[in-house]
mmCIF file of N, CA, C and O in Angstrom:
data_model
loop_
_atom_site.group_PDB
_atom_site.id
_atom_site.type_symbol
_atom_site.label_atom_id
_atom_site.label_comp_id
_atom_site.label_asym_id
_atom_site.label_seq_id
_atom_site.Cartn_x
_atom_site.Cartn_y
_atom_site.Cartn_z
ATOM 1 N N MET A 1 60.800 32.853 -102.221
ATOM 2 C CA MET A 1 59.735 32.530 -101.288
ATOM 3 C C MET A 1 60.300 32.194 -99.905
ATOM 4 O O MET A 1 59.757 32.599 -98.896
ATOM 5 N N THR A 2 61.399 31.459 -99.850
ATOM 6 C CA THR A 2 62.014 31.081 -98.588
ATOM 7 C C THR A 2 62.504 32.313 -97.822
ATOM 8 O O THR A 2 62.350 32.394 -96.617
ATOM 9 N N LYS A 3 63.085 33.270 -98.534
ATOM 10 C CA LYS A 3 63.558 34.492 -97.884
ATOM 11 C C LYS A 3 62.397 35.266 -97.273
ATOM 12 O O LYS A 3 62.514 35.807 -96.184
ATOM 13 N N LEU A 4 61.271 35.281 -97.959
ATOM 14 C CA LEU A 4 60.097 35.968 -97.438
ATOM 15 C C LEU A 4 59.590 35.287 -96.169
ATOM 16 O O LEU A 4 59.264 35.950 -95.184
ATOM 17 N N LEU A 5 59.567 33.975 -96.164
ATOM 18 C CA LEU A 5 59.137 33.237 -94.975
ATOM 19 C C LEU A 5 60.081 33.471 -93.801
ATOM 20 O O LEU A 5 59.639 33.644 -92.660
ATOM 21 N N MET A 6 61.361 33.493 -94.067
ATOM 22 C CA MET A 6 62.343 33.764 -93.023
ATOM 23 C C MET A 6 62.171 35.174 -92.464
ATOM 24 O O MET A 6 62.222 35.371 -91.262
ATOM 25 N N LEU A 7 61.940 36.123 -93.325
ATOM 26 C CA LEU A 7 61.721 37.495 -92.892
ATOM 27 C C LEU A 7 60.471 37.592 -92.023
ATOM 28 O O LEU A 7 60.484 38.226 -90.964
ATOM 29 N N LEU A 8 59.409 36.939 -92.429
ATOM 30 C CA LEU A 8 58.183 36.933 -91.638
ATOM 31 C C LEU A 8 58.405 36.279 -90.280
ATOM 32 O O LEU A 8 57.907 36.754 -89.254
ATOM 33 N N LEU A 9 59.162 35.199 -90.237
ATOM 34 C CA LEU A 9 59.465 34.522 -88.983
ATOM 35 C C LEU A 9 60.248 35.442 -88.046
ATOM 36 O O LEU A 9 59.942 35.538 -86.860
ATOM 37 N N VAL A 10 61.225 36.127 -88.572
ATOM 38 C CA VAL A 10 62.016 37.058 -87.769
ATOM 39 C C VAL A 10 61.126 38.173 -87.223
ATOM 40 O O VAL A 10 61.211 38.530 -86.043
ATOM 41 N N ILE A 11 60.267 38.711 -88.035
ATOM 42 C CA ILE A 11 59.359 39.778 -87.597
ATOM 43 C C ILE A 11 58.445 39.281 -86.490
ATOM 44 O O ILE A 11 58.259 39.949 -85.469
ATOM 45 N N VAL A 12 57.897 38.097 -86.658
ATOM 46 C CA VAL A 12 57.011 37.531 -85.632
ATOM 47 C C VAL A 12 57.769 37.331 -84.326
ATOM 48 O O VAL A 12 57.282 37.665 -83.253
ATOM 49 N N LEU A 13 58.977 36.796 -84.405
ATOM 50 C CA LEU A 13 59.766 36.573 -83.198
ATOM 51 C C LEU A 13 60.128 37.871 -82.494
ATOM 52 O O LEU A 13 60.136 37.946 -81.267
ATOM 53 N N LEU A 14 60.421 38.895 -83.263
ATOM 54 C CA LEU A 14 60.776 40.180 -82.668
ATOM 55 C C LEU A 14 59.610 40.828 -81.934
ATOM 56 O O LEU A 14 59.796 41.541 -80.952
ATOM 57 N N PHE A 15 58.408 40.584 -82.400
ATOM 58 C CA PHE A 15 57.248 41.231 -81.804
ATOM 59 C C PHE A 15 56.416 40.302 -80.930
ATOM 60 O O PHE A 15 55.312 40.641 -80.525
ATOM 61 N N THR A 16 56.950 39.134 -80.619
ATOM 62 C CA THR A 16 56.266 38.221 -79.715
ATOM 63 C C THR A 16 56.357 38.785 -78.304
ATOM 64 O O THR A 16 57.448 39.119 -77.843
ATOM 65 N N PRO A 17 55.242 38.909 -77.583
ATOM 66 C CA PRO A 17 55.239 39.515 -76.251
ATOM 67 C C PRO A 17 56.225 38.892 -75.281
ATOM 68 O O PRO A 17 56.870 39.598 -74.530
ATOM 69 N N GLU A 18 56.398 37.581 -75.288
ATOM 70 C CA GLU A 18 57.303 36.949 -74.337
ATOM 71 C C GLU A 18 58.731 37.438 -74.502
ATOM 72 O O GLU A 18 59.494 37.467 -73.564
ATOM 73 N N ILE A 19 59.094 37.804 -75.702
ATOM 74 C CA ILE A 19 60.457 38.241 -75.960
ATOM 75 C C ILE A 19 60.618 39.729 -75.656
ATOM 76 O O ILE A 19 61.583 40.145 -75.052
ATOM 77 N N SER A 20 59.662 40.534 -76.032
ATOM 78 C CA SER A 20 59.841 41.972 -75.937
ATOM 79 C C SER A 20 59.239 42.604 -74.693
ATOM 80 O O SER A 20 59.649 43.670 -74.296
ATOM 81 N N GLU A 21 58.290 41.971 -74.044
ATOM 82 C CA GLU A 21 57.584 42.608 -72.938
ATOM 83 C C GLU A 21 58.477 43.020 -71.781
ATOM 84 O O GLU A 21 58.360 44.114 -71.270
ATOM 85 N N ALA A 22 59.345 42.148 -71.335
ATOM 86 C CA ALA A 22 60.131 42.427 -70.146
ATOM 87 C C ALA A 22 61.122 43.568 -70.337
ATOM 88 O O ALA A 22 61.706 44.020 -69.379
ATOM 89 N N LYS A 23 61.283 44.043 -71.540
ATOM 90 C CA LYS A 23 62.204 45.133 -71.783
ATOM 91 C C LYS A 23 61.666 46.477 -71.286
ATOM 92 O O LYS A 23 62.425 47.383 -71.047
ATOM 93 N N TYR A 24 60.362 46.590 -71.150
ATOM 94 C CA TYR A 24 59.753 47.862 -70.786
ATOM 95 C C TYR A 24 58.919 47.716 -69.530
ATOM 96 O O TYR A 24 58.171 46.751 -69.368
ATOM 97 N N CYS A 25 59.015 48.714 -68.653
ATOM 98 C CA CYS A 25 58.280 48.668 -67.391
ATOM 99 C C CYS A 25 56.775 48.544 -67.588
ATOM 100 O O CYS A 25 56.111 47.896 -66.790
ATOM 101 N N LYS A 26 56.258 49.116 -68.639
ATOM 102 C CA LYS A 26 54.802 49.104 -68.814
ATOM 103 C C LYS A 26 54.241 47.695 -68.973
ATOM 104 O O LYS A 26 53.047 47.491 -68.810
ATOM 105 N N TYR A 27 55.088 46.731 -69.262
ATOM 106 C CA TYR A 27 54.609 45.367 -69.441
ATOM 107 C C TYR A 27 54.643 44.528 -68.165
ATOM 108 O O TYR A 27 54.098 43.439 -68.138
ATOM 109 N N TYR A 28 55.302 45.003 -67.131
ATOM 110 C CA TYR A 28 55.322 44.263 -65.867
ATOM 111 C C TYR A 28 53.986 44.435 -65.159
ATOM 112 O O TYR A 28 53.430 45.524 -65.106
ATOM 113 N N ARG A 29 53.491 43.332 -64.606
ATOM 114 C CA ARG A 29 52.200 43.372 -63.903
ATOM 115 C C ARG A 29 52.369 43.532 -62.408
ATOM 116 O O ARG A 29 51.422 43.886 -61.714
ATOM 117 N N SER A 30 53.565 43.268 -61.895
ATOM 118 C CA SER A 30 53.802 43.417 -60.456
ATOM 119 C C SER A 30 55.270 43.718 -60.199
ATOM 120 O O SER A 30 56.137 43.435 -61.036
ATOM 121 N N CYS A 31 55.513 44.248 -59.025
ATOM 122 C CA CYS A 31 56.890 44.521 -58.624
ATOM 123 C C CYS A 31 57.662 43.208 -58.486
ATOM 124 O O CYS A 31 58.847 43.145 -58.800
ATOM 125 N N ALA A 32 56.990 42.164 -58.061
ATOM 126 C CA ALA A 32 57.638 40.855 -57.923
ATOM 127 C C ALA A 32 58.192 40.367 -59.267
ATOM 128 O O ALA A 32 59.258 39.745 -59.310
ATOM 129 N N GLU A 33 57.499 40.653 -60.357
ATOM 130 C CA GLU A 33 57.996 40.264 -61.677
ATOM 131 C C GLU A 33 59.291 41.010 -62.001
ATOM 132 O O GLU A 33 60.221 40.429 -62.560
ATOM 133 N N VAL A 34 59.333 42.282 -61.682
ATOM 134 C CA VAL A 34 60.532 43.081 -61.945
ATOM 135 C C VAL A 34 61.705 42.500 -61.158
ATOM 136 O O VAL A 34 62.790 42.283 -61.695
ATOM 137 N N ILE A 35 61.461 42.231 -59.882
ATOM 138 C CA ILE A 35 62.512 41.706 -59.017
ATOM 139 C C ILE A 35 62.957 40.322 -59.497
ATOM 140 O O ILE A 35 64.136 40.001 -59.485
ATOM 141 N N ALA A 36 62.019 39.503 -59.933
ATOM 142 C CA ALA A 36 62.363 38.163 -60.423
ATOM 143 C C ALA A 36 63.279 38.246 -61.650
ATOM 144 O O ALA A 36 64.169 37.419 -61.819
ATOM 145 N N ASP A 37 63.077 39.255 -62.475
ATOM 146 C CA ASP A 37 63.927 39.437 -63.658
ATOM 147 C C ASP A 37 65.279 40.061 -63.311
ATOM 148 O O ASP A 37 66.215 39.984 -64.106
ATOM 149 N N HIS A 38 65.367 40.704 -62.142
ATOM 150 C CA HIS A 38 66.598 41.394 -61.732
ATOM 151 C C HIS A 38 66.905 41.105 -60.275
ATOM 152 O O HIS A 38 66.962 42.022 -59.443
ATOM 153 N N PRO A 39 67.133 39.842 -59.914
ATOM 154 C CA PRO A 39 67.339 39.484 -58.504
ATOM 155 C C PRO A 39 68.623 40.048 -57.903
ATOM 156 O O PRO A 39 68.780 40.065 -56.690
ATOM 157 N N ASP A 40 69.508 40.542 -58.745
ATOM 158 C CA ASP A 40 70.751 41.131 -58.245
ATOM 159 C C ASP A 40 70.566 42.586 -57.821
ATOM 160 O O ASP A 40 71.475 43.203 -57.288
ATOM 161 N N GLY A 41 69.371 43.137 -58.061
ATOM 162 C CA GLY A 41 69.103 44.516 -57.683
ATOM 163 C C GLY A 41 69.671 45.546 -58.639
ATOM 164 O O GLY A 41 69.617 46.745 -58.375
ATOM 165 N N LYS A 42 70.182 45.103 -59.762
ATOM 166 C CA LYS A 42 70.703 46.016 -60.783
ATOM 167 C C LYS A 42 69.614 46.213 -61.829
ATOM 168 O O LYS A 42 69.413 45.356 -62.681
ATOM 169 N N PHE A 43 68.930 47.328 -61.756
ATOM 170 C CA PHE A 43 67.755 47.545 -62.586
ATOM 171 C C PHE A 43 68.015 48.338 -63.853
ATOM 172 O O PHE A 43 67.165 48.404 -64.733
ATOM 173 N N GLY A 44 69.176 48.947 -63.958
ATOM 174 C CA GLY A 44 69.543 49.672 -65.170
ATOM 175 C C GLY A 44 68.512 50.711 -65.568
ATOM 176 O O GLY A 44 68.107 51.549 -64.770
ATOM 177 N N LYS A 45 68.065 50.645 -66.813
ATOM 178 C CA LYS A 45 67.120 51.624 -67.351
ATOM 179 C C LYS A 45 65.768 51.590 -66.639
ATOM 180 O O LYS A 45 65.005 52.532 -66.733
ATOM 181 N N ARG A 46 65.472 50.485 -65.961
ATOM 182 C CA ARG A 46 64.177 50.377 -65.284
ATOM 183 C C ARG A 46 64.090 51.281 -64.057
ATOM 184 O O ARG A 46 63.043 51.460 -63.485
ATOM 185 N N ASP A 47 65.220 51.846 -63.653
ATOM 186 C CA ASP A 47 65.256 52.814 -62.552
ATOM 187 C C ASP A 47 65.818 54.121 -63.092
ATOM 188 O O ASP A 47 66.936 54.519 -62.788
ATOM 189 N N GLY A 48 65.029 54.774 -63.894
ATOM 190 C CA GLY A 48 65.471 55.968 -64.601
ATOM 191 C C GLY A 48 65.942 57.106 -63.730
ATOM 192 O O GLY A 48 66.847 57.852 -64.093
ATOM 193 N N ASP A 49 65.341 57.264 -62.535
ATOM 194 C CA ASP A 49 65.739 58.377 -61.669
ATOM 195 C C ASP A 49 66.707 57.951 -60.565
ATOM 196 O O ASP A 49 67.003 58.719 -59.656
ATOM 197 N N ASN A 50 67.209 56.713 -60.640
ATOM 198 C CA ASN A 50 68.218 56.186 -59.714
ATOM 199 C C ASN A 50 67.834 56.299 -58.244
ATOM 200 O O ASN A 50 68.664 56.588 -57.389
ATOM 201 N N ASP A 51 66.553 56.046 -57.949
ATOM 202 C CA ASP A 51 66.110 56.089 -56.557
ATOM 203 C C ASP A 51 65.940 54.692 -55.960
ATOM 204 O O ASP A 51 65.358 54.524 -54.907
ATOM 205 N N VAL A 52 66.466 53.687 -56.639
ATOM 206 C CA VAL A 52 66.415 52.274 -56.236
ATOM 207 C C VAL A 52 64.979 51.737 -56.254
ATOM 208 O O VAL A 52 64.666 50.741 -55.632
ATOM 209 N N ILE A 53 64.100 52.397 -56.967
ATOM 210 C CA ILE A 53 62.735 51.908 -57.168
ATOM 211 C C ILE A 53 62.550 51.738 -58.676
ATOM 212 O O ILE A 53 62.312 52.701 -59.390
ATOM 213 N N PRO A 54 62.663 50.489 -59.152
ATOM 214 C CA PRO A 54 62.494 50.263 -60.589
ATOM 215 C C PRO A 54 61.022 50.251 -60.961
ATOM 216 O O PRO A 54 60.156 49.991 -60.117
ATOM 217 N N CYS A 55 60.738 50.528 -62.188
ATOM 218 C CA CYS A 55 59.368 50.423 -62.720
ATOM 219 C C CYS A 55 58.336 50.944 -61.726
ATOM 220 O O CYS A 55 57.536 50.192 -61.164
ATOM 221 N N GLU A 56 58.345 52.226 -61.536
ATOM 222 C CA GLU A 56 57.485 52.830 -60.522
ATOM 223 C C GLU A 56 55.992 52.700 -60.825
ATOM 224 O O GLU A 56 55.162 53.014 -59.989
ATOM 225 N N ASN A 57 55.665 52.169 -61.999
ATOM 226 C CA ASN A 57 54.268 51.882 -62.296
ATOM 227 C C ASN A 57 53.777 50.674 -61.496
ATOM 228 O O ASN A 57 52.583 50.541 -61.256
ATOM 229 N N VAL A 58 54.699 49.810 -61.044
ATOM 230 C CA VAL A 58 54.305 48.644 -60.247
ATOM 231 C C VAL A 58 55.035 48.558 -58.905
ATOM 232 O O VAL A 58 54.516 47.979 -57.959
ATOM 233 N N CYS A 59 56.228 49.104 -58.812
ATOM 234 C CA CYS A 59 56.969 49.132 -57.547
ATOM 235 C C CYS A 59 56.737 50.499 -56.911
ATOM 236 O O CYS A 59 57.103 51.517 -57.479
ATOM 237 N N ARG A 60 56.119 50.486 -55.748
ATOM 238 C CA ARG A 60 55.679 51.749 -55.150
ATOM 239 C C ARG A 60 56.664 52.372 -54.170
ATOM 240 O O ARG A 60 56.625 53.571 -53.935
ATOM 241 N N SER A 61 57.528 51.555 -53.564
ATOM 242 C CA SER A 61 58.434 52.132 -52.575
ATOM 243 C C SER A 61 59.748 51.363 -52.518
ATOM 244 O O SER A 61 59.832 50.211 -52.946
ATOM 245 N N ARG A 62 60.738 52.012 -51.965
ATOM 246 C CA ARG A 62 62.036 51.384 -51.776
ATOM 247 C C ARG A 62 61.905 50.191 -50.829
ATOM 248 O O ARG A 62 62.526 49.151 -51.024
ATOM 249 N N GLN A 63 61.055 50.343 -49.809
ATOM 250 C CA GLN A 63 60.842 49.260 -48.844
ATOM 251 C C GLN A 63 60.261 48.019 -49.526
ATOM 252 O O GLN A 63 60.681 46.902 -49.257
ATOM 253 N N GLN A 64 59.305 48.218 -50.421
ATOM 254 C CA GLN A 64 58.718 47.102 -51.152
ATOM 255 C C GLN A 64 59.793 46.363 -51.956
ATOM 256 O O GLN A 64 59.860 45.136 -51.949
ATOM 257 N N VAL A 65 60.645 47.111 -52.631
ATOM 258 C CA VAL A 65 61.707 46.528 -53.449
ATOM 259 C C VAL A 65 62.680 45.759 -52.557
ATOM 260 O O VAL A 65 63.040 44.617 -52.853
ATOM 261 N N GLU A 66 63.089 46.366 -51.445
ATOM 262 C CA GLU A 66 64.021 45.702 -50.531
ATOM 263 C C GLU A 66 63.415 44.432 -49.953
ATOM 264 O O GLU A 66 64.094 43.399 -49.854
ATOM 265 N N ASP A 67 62.138 44.477 -49.579
ATOM 266 C CA ASP A 67 61.466 43.292 -49.039
ATOM 267 C C ASP A 67 61.448 42.162 -50.058
ATOM 268 O O ASP A 67 61.729 41.002 -49.726
ATOM 269 N N LEU A 68 61.128 42.485 -51.298
ATOM 270 C CA LEU A 68 61.082 41.458 -52.344
ATOM 271 C C LEU A 68 62.467 40.883 -52.634
ATOM 272 O O LEU A 68 62.622 39.676 -52.823
ATOM 273 N N LEU A 69 63.485 41.743 -52.659
ATOM 274 C CA LEU A 69 64.850 41.257 -52.867
ATOM 275 C C LEU A 69 65.273 40.330 -51.729
ATOM 276 O O LEU A 69 65.881 39.278 -51.957
ATOM 277 N N ASN A 70 64.929 40.707 -50.489
ATOM 278 C CA ASN A 70 65.261 39.865 -49.332
ATOM 279 C C ASN A 70 64.518 38.534 -49.377
ATOM 280 O O ASN A 70 65.090 37.492 -49.071
ATOM 281 N N GLN A 71 63.251 38.564 -49.757
ATOM 282 C CA GLN A 71 62.478 37.321 -49.874
ATOM 283 C C GLN A 71 63.112 36.401 -50.913
ATOM 284 O O GLN A 71 63.227 35.195 -50.697
ATOM 285 N N MET A 72 63.514 36.971 -52.021
ATOM 286 C CA MET A 72 64.118 36.167 -53.078
ATOM 287 C C MET A 72 65.435 35.570 -52.597
ATOM 288 O O MET A 72 65.723 34.393 -52.840
ATOM 289 N N ALA A 73 66.226 36.359 -51.886
ATOM 290 C CA ALA A 73 67.503 35.865 -51.381
ATOM 291 C C ALA A 73 67.280 34.732 -50.385
ATOM 292 O O ALA A 73 67.987 33.722 -50.414
ATOM 293 N N ARG A 74 66.293 34.900 -49.493
ATOM 294 C CA ARG A 74 65.986 33.835 -48.523
ATOM 295 C C ARG A 74 65.508 32.569 -49.221
ATOM 296 O O ARG A 74 65.907 31.467 -48.861
ATOM 297 N N SER A 75 64.669 32.711 -50.222
ATOM 298 C CA SER A 75 64.142 31.528 -50.901
ATOM 299 C C SER A 75 65.253 30.780 -51.647
ATOM 300 O O SER A 75 65.239 29.566 -51.728
ATOM 301 N N LYS A 76 66.234 31.501 -52.153
ATOM 302 C CA LYS A 76 67.349 30.842 -52.832
ATOM 303 C C LYS A 76 68.213 30.077 -51.829
ATOM 304 O O LYS A 76 68.690 29.003 -52.121
ATOM 305 N N LYS A 77 68.377 30.648 -50.641
ATOM 306 C CA LYS A 77 69.158 29.950 -49.603
ATOM 307 C C LYS A 77 68.449 28.672 -49.185
ATOM 308 O O LYS A 77 69.074 27.655 -48.962
ATOM 309 N N ILE A 78 67.165 28.715 -49.079
ATOM 310 C CA ILE A 78 66.392 27.543 -48.680
ATOM 311 C C ILE A 78 66.491 26.468 -49.742
ATOM 312 O O ILE A 78 66.675 25.300 -49.442
ATOM 313 N N LYS A 79 66.404 26.842 -51.000
ATOM 314 C CA LYS A 79 66.449 25.873 -52.107
ATOM 315 C C LYS A 79 67.825 25.221 -52.227
ATOM 316 O O LYS A 79 67.941 24.088 -52.637
ATOM 317 N N ILE A 80 68.878 25.909 -51.864
ATOM 318 C CA ILE A 80 70.235 25.394 -51.977
ATOM 319 C C ILE A 80 70.454 24.257 -50.980
ATOM 320 O O ILE A 80 71.104 23.280 -51.272
ATOM 321 N N ARG A 81 69.914 24.373 -49.802
ATOM 322 C CA ARG A 81 70.133 23.367 -48.746
ATOM 323 C C ARG A 81 69.526 22.079 -49.058
ATOM 324 O O ARG A 81 68.976 21.478 -49.640
#
């Protein structure tokens, strides 16, 4: 019985949206969310065509991505001081 409960717990954890959602572009609701998860600008699989625009379902242009990255960098500098 304990093994069954453990297996069920593992299955639930694997399919919990908070854990699995950010892995796929279709789960991001905004470009800002994508950038917040990847503030270093390294988007990996989220930029499949290597055009520096990750998750094109929510990030519409290179300029939008650059603006968000710059905003994040500025906000981190402000918080450090």
